[in-house]
Short mmCIF file of C-alpha atoms in Angstrom, two decimals:
data_model
loop_
_atom_site.label_atom_id
_atom_site.label_comp_id
_atom_site.label_asym_id
_atom_site.label_seq_id
_atom_site.Cartn_x
_atom_site.Cartn_y
_atom_site.Cartn_z
CA MET A 1 -6.57 -7.83 -25.60
CA ARG A 2 -5.54 -5.70 -22.68
CA LYS A 3 -4.60 -7.23 -19.40
CA VAL A 4 -6.75 -6.07 -16.53
CA SER A 5 -5.16 -5.51 -13.13
CA ALA A 6 -6.20 -7.90 -10.42
CA SER A 7 -6.89 -4.96 -8.12
CA VAL A 8 -9.23 -3.40 -10.54
CA ILE A 9 -11.16 -6.68 -10.93
CA PHE A 10 -11.22 -7.04 -7.15
CA VAL A 11 -12.75 -3.59 -6.65
CA ILE A 12 -15.34 -4.12 -9.38
CA CYS A 13 -16.32 -7.49 -7.83
CA CYS A 14 -16.61 -5.87 -4.35
CA PHE A 15 -18.93 -3.23 -5.63
CA LEU A 16 -21.02 -5.66 -7.70
CA THR A 17 -21.35 -7.76 -4.55
CA PHE A 18 -21.70 -5.14 -1.89
CA GLY A 19 -22.74 -2.02 -3.79
CA PRO A 20 -26.48 -2.45 -3.41
CA ALA A 21 -26.17 -2.97 0.37
CA VAL A 22 -24.04 0.18 0.63
CA VAL A 23 -26.51 2.26 -1.42
CA HIS A 24 -29.47 1.32 0.76
CA CYS A 25 -27.70 2.60 3.93
CA GLU A 26 -28.43 6.21 2.98
CA THR A 27 -27.72 7.70 6.37
CA ASP A 28 -24.25 6.16 6.63
CA LYS A 29 -21.09 8.03 5.79
CA TYR A 30 -18.11 6.27 4.31
CA LYS A 31 -14.40 6.93 4.00
CA ILE A 32 -12.76 5.48 0.96
CA GLY A 33 -9.02 5.52 0.39
CA ILE A 34 -7.86 5.81 -3.25
CA SER A 35 -4.28 4.72 -3.78
CA SER A 36 -2.92 5.19 -7.22
CA TRP A 37 0.49 3.91 -8.15
CA VAL A 38 1.12 5.75 -11.40
CA GLY A 39 -1.49 7.24 -13.66
CA PHE A 40 -5.02 5.82 -14.07
CA PRO A 41 -6.90 9.17 -13.67
CA SER A 42 -9.74 7.91 -15.87
CA SER A 43 -10.16 4.84 -13.59
CA VAL A 44 -10.39 6.98 -10.50
CA LYS A 45 -12.90 9.27 -12.25
CA GLY A 46 -14.96 6.27 -13.33
CA PHE A 47 -14.94 4.82 -9.86
CA LYS A 48 -16.12 8.07 -8.28
CA ASP A 49 -18.69 8.65 -11.03
CA SER A 50 -20.12 5.11 -10.55
CA LEU A 51 -20.44 5.67 -6.79
CA ALA A 52 -22.13 9.00 -7.38
CA ALA A 53 -24.56 7.42 -9.81
CA GLU A 54 -25.62 5.05 -7.03
CA GLY A 55 -26.14 7.85 -4.50
CA LEU A 56 -22.70 8.04 -2.83
CA THR A 57 -21.86 11.76 -3.24
CA GLU A 58 -18.53 13.16 -2.29
CA GLY A 59 -18.88 15.59 0.60
CA GLU A 60 -22.36 14.30 1.52
CA ASN A 61 -22.07 10.63 2.40
CA VAL A 62 -18.61 9.69 1.21
CA THR A 63 -15.19 11.18 1.80
CA PHE A 64 -12.26 10.23 -0.40
CA LEU A 65 -8.70 10.11 1.01
CA SER A 66 -6.21 10.12 -1.87
CA GLY A 67 -2.59 9.04 -2.04
CA LYS A 68 -0.39 8.89 -5.04
CA SER A 69 2.89 7.06 -4.66
CA ASP A 70 4.32 7.73 -8.12
CA GLY A 71 5.81 4.22 -8.16
CA ASP A 72 7.63 4.63 -4.85
CA LYS A 73 7.15 1.70 -2.48
CA ASN A 74 7.97 3.81 0.61
CA LYS A 75 5.36 6.28 -0.31
CA GLN A 76 2.86 3.48 -0.87
CA HIS A 77 3.64 2.12 2.62
CA ALA A 78 3.02 5.61 4.05
CA ILE A 79 -0.29 5.84 2.24
CA ALA A 80 -1.37 2.43 3.54
CA GLU A 81 -0.45 3.42 7.09
CA HIS A 82 -2.45 6.69 6.68
CA PHE A 83 -5.51 4.74 5.50
CA LYS A 84 -5.17 2.37 8.40
CA LYS A 85 -4.93 5.26 10.88
CA GLU A 86 -7.94 6.93 9.35
CA ARG A 87 -9.90 3.69 9.47
CA VAL A 88 -11.16 3.83 5.93
CA ASP A 89 -14.08 1.63 4.94
CA LEU A 90 -12.66 0.62 1.61
CA VAL A 91 -9.39 1.02 -0.34
CA TYR A 92 -9.42 1.37 -4.10
CA SER A 93 -5.94 0.44 -5.11
CA LEU A 94 -4.90 0.76 -8.75
CA CYS A 95 -2.07 -1.74 -9.25
CA THR A 96 -0.99 -5.14 -8.09
CA SER A 97 2.13 -3.92 -6.31
CA GLY A 98 0.25 -1.28 -4.45
CA THR A 99 -2.51 -3.68 -3.53
CA PHE A 100 -0.08 -6.13 -2.04
CA ILE A 101 1.39 -3.31 0.12
CA ILE A 102 -2.11 -2.26 1.22
CA LYS A 103 -2.97 -5.86 2.10
CA LYS A 104 0.38 -6.37 3.95
CA ILE A 105 -0.22 -3.28 6.19
CA GLY A 106 -3.67 -4.62 7.05
CA GLY A 107 -6.13 -2.99 9.32
CA VAL A 108 -8.27 -1.83 6.43
CA LEU A 109 -11.17 -3.64 4.77
CA LYS A 110 -10.59 -7.38 4.60
CA LEU A 111 -13.15 -9.45 2.76
CA ASP A 112 -13.33 -13.06 1.93
CA LEU A 113 -14.63 -12.11 -1.51
CA PHE A 114 -14.90 -15.64 -2.86
CA ARG A 115 -17.31 -16.64 -0.06
CA TYR A 116 -19.84 -14.17 -1.56
CA LEU A 117 -19.45 -14.89 -5.21
CA PRO A 118 -22.11 -17.11 -6.82
CA ASN A 119 -20.99 -20.54 -8.09
#
């Protein structure tokens, strides 16, 4: 059985929890930062395709800011700072190390996810 990254599970849970609320705000525009550490192009594609299937279309009501660190922690810090400066609504981070850096920089979406999960 394959191990699933905690960050991938976190993002999936966020969208299962908050996705319907986001979709019903059709006039809103969102900025989503995508931070990939190394690889995972199919995960990014699946993420974007799932948002599009729910009505969040790139260029219309969602803008994606991308950053690829290629495994370099300094680049990941710069990406996190850029997302903070751009005031993104959500960060999709594709590895545990990168997610810790995003969280450390702060200033981007912070959720108490466990408060919203059913018992």
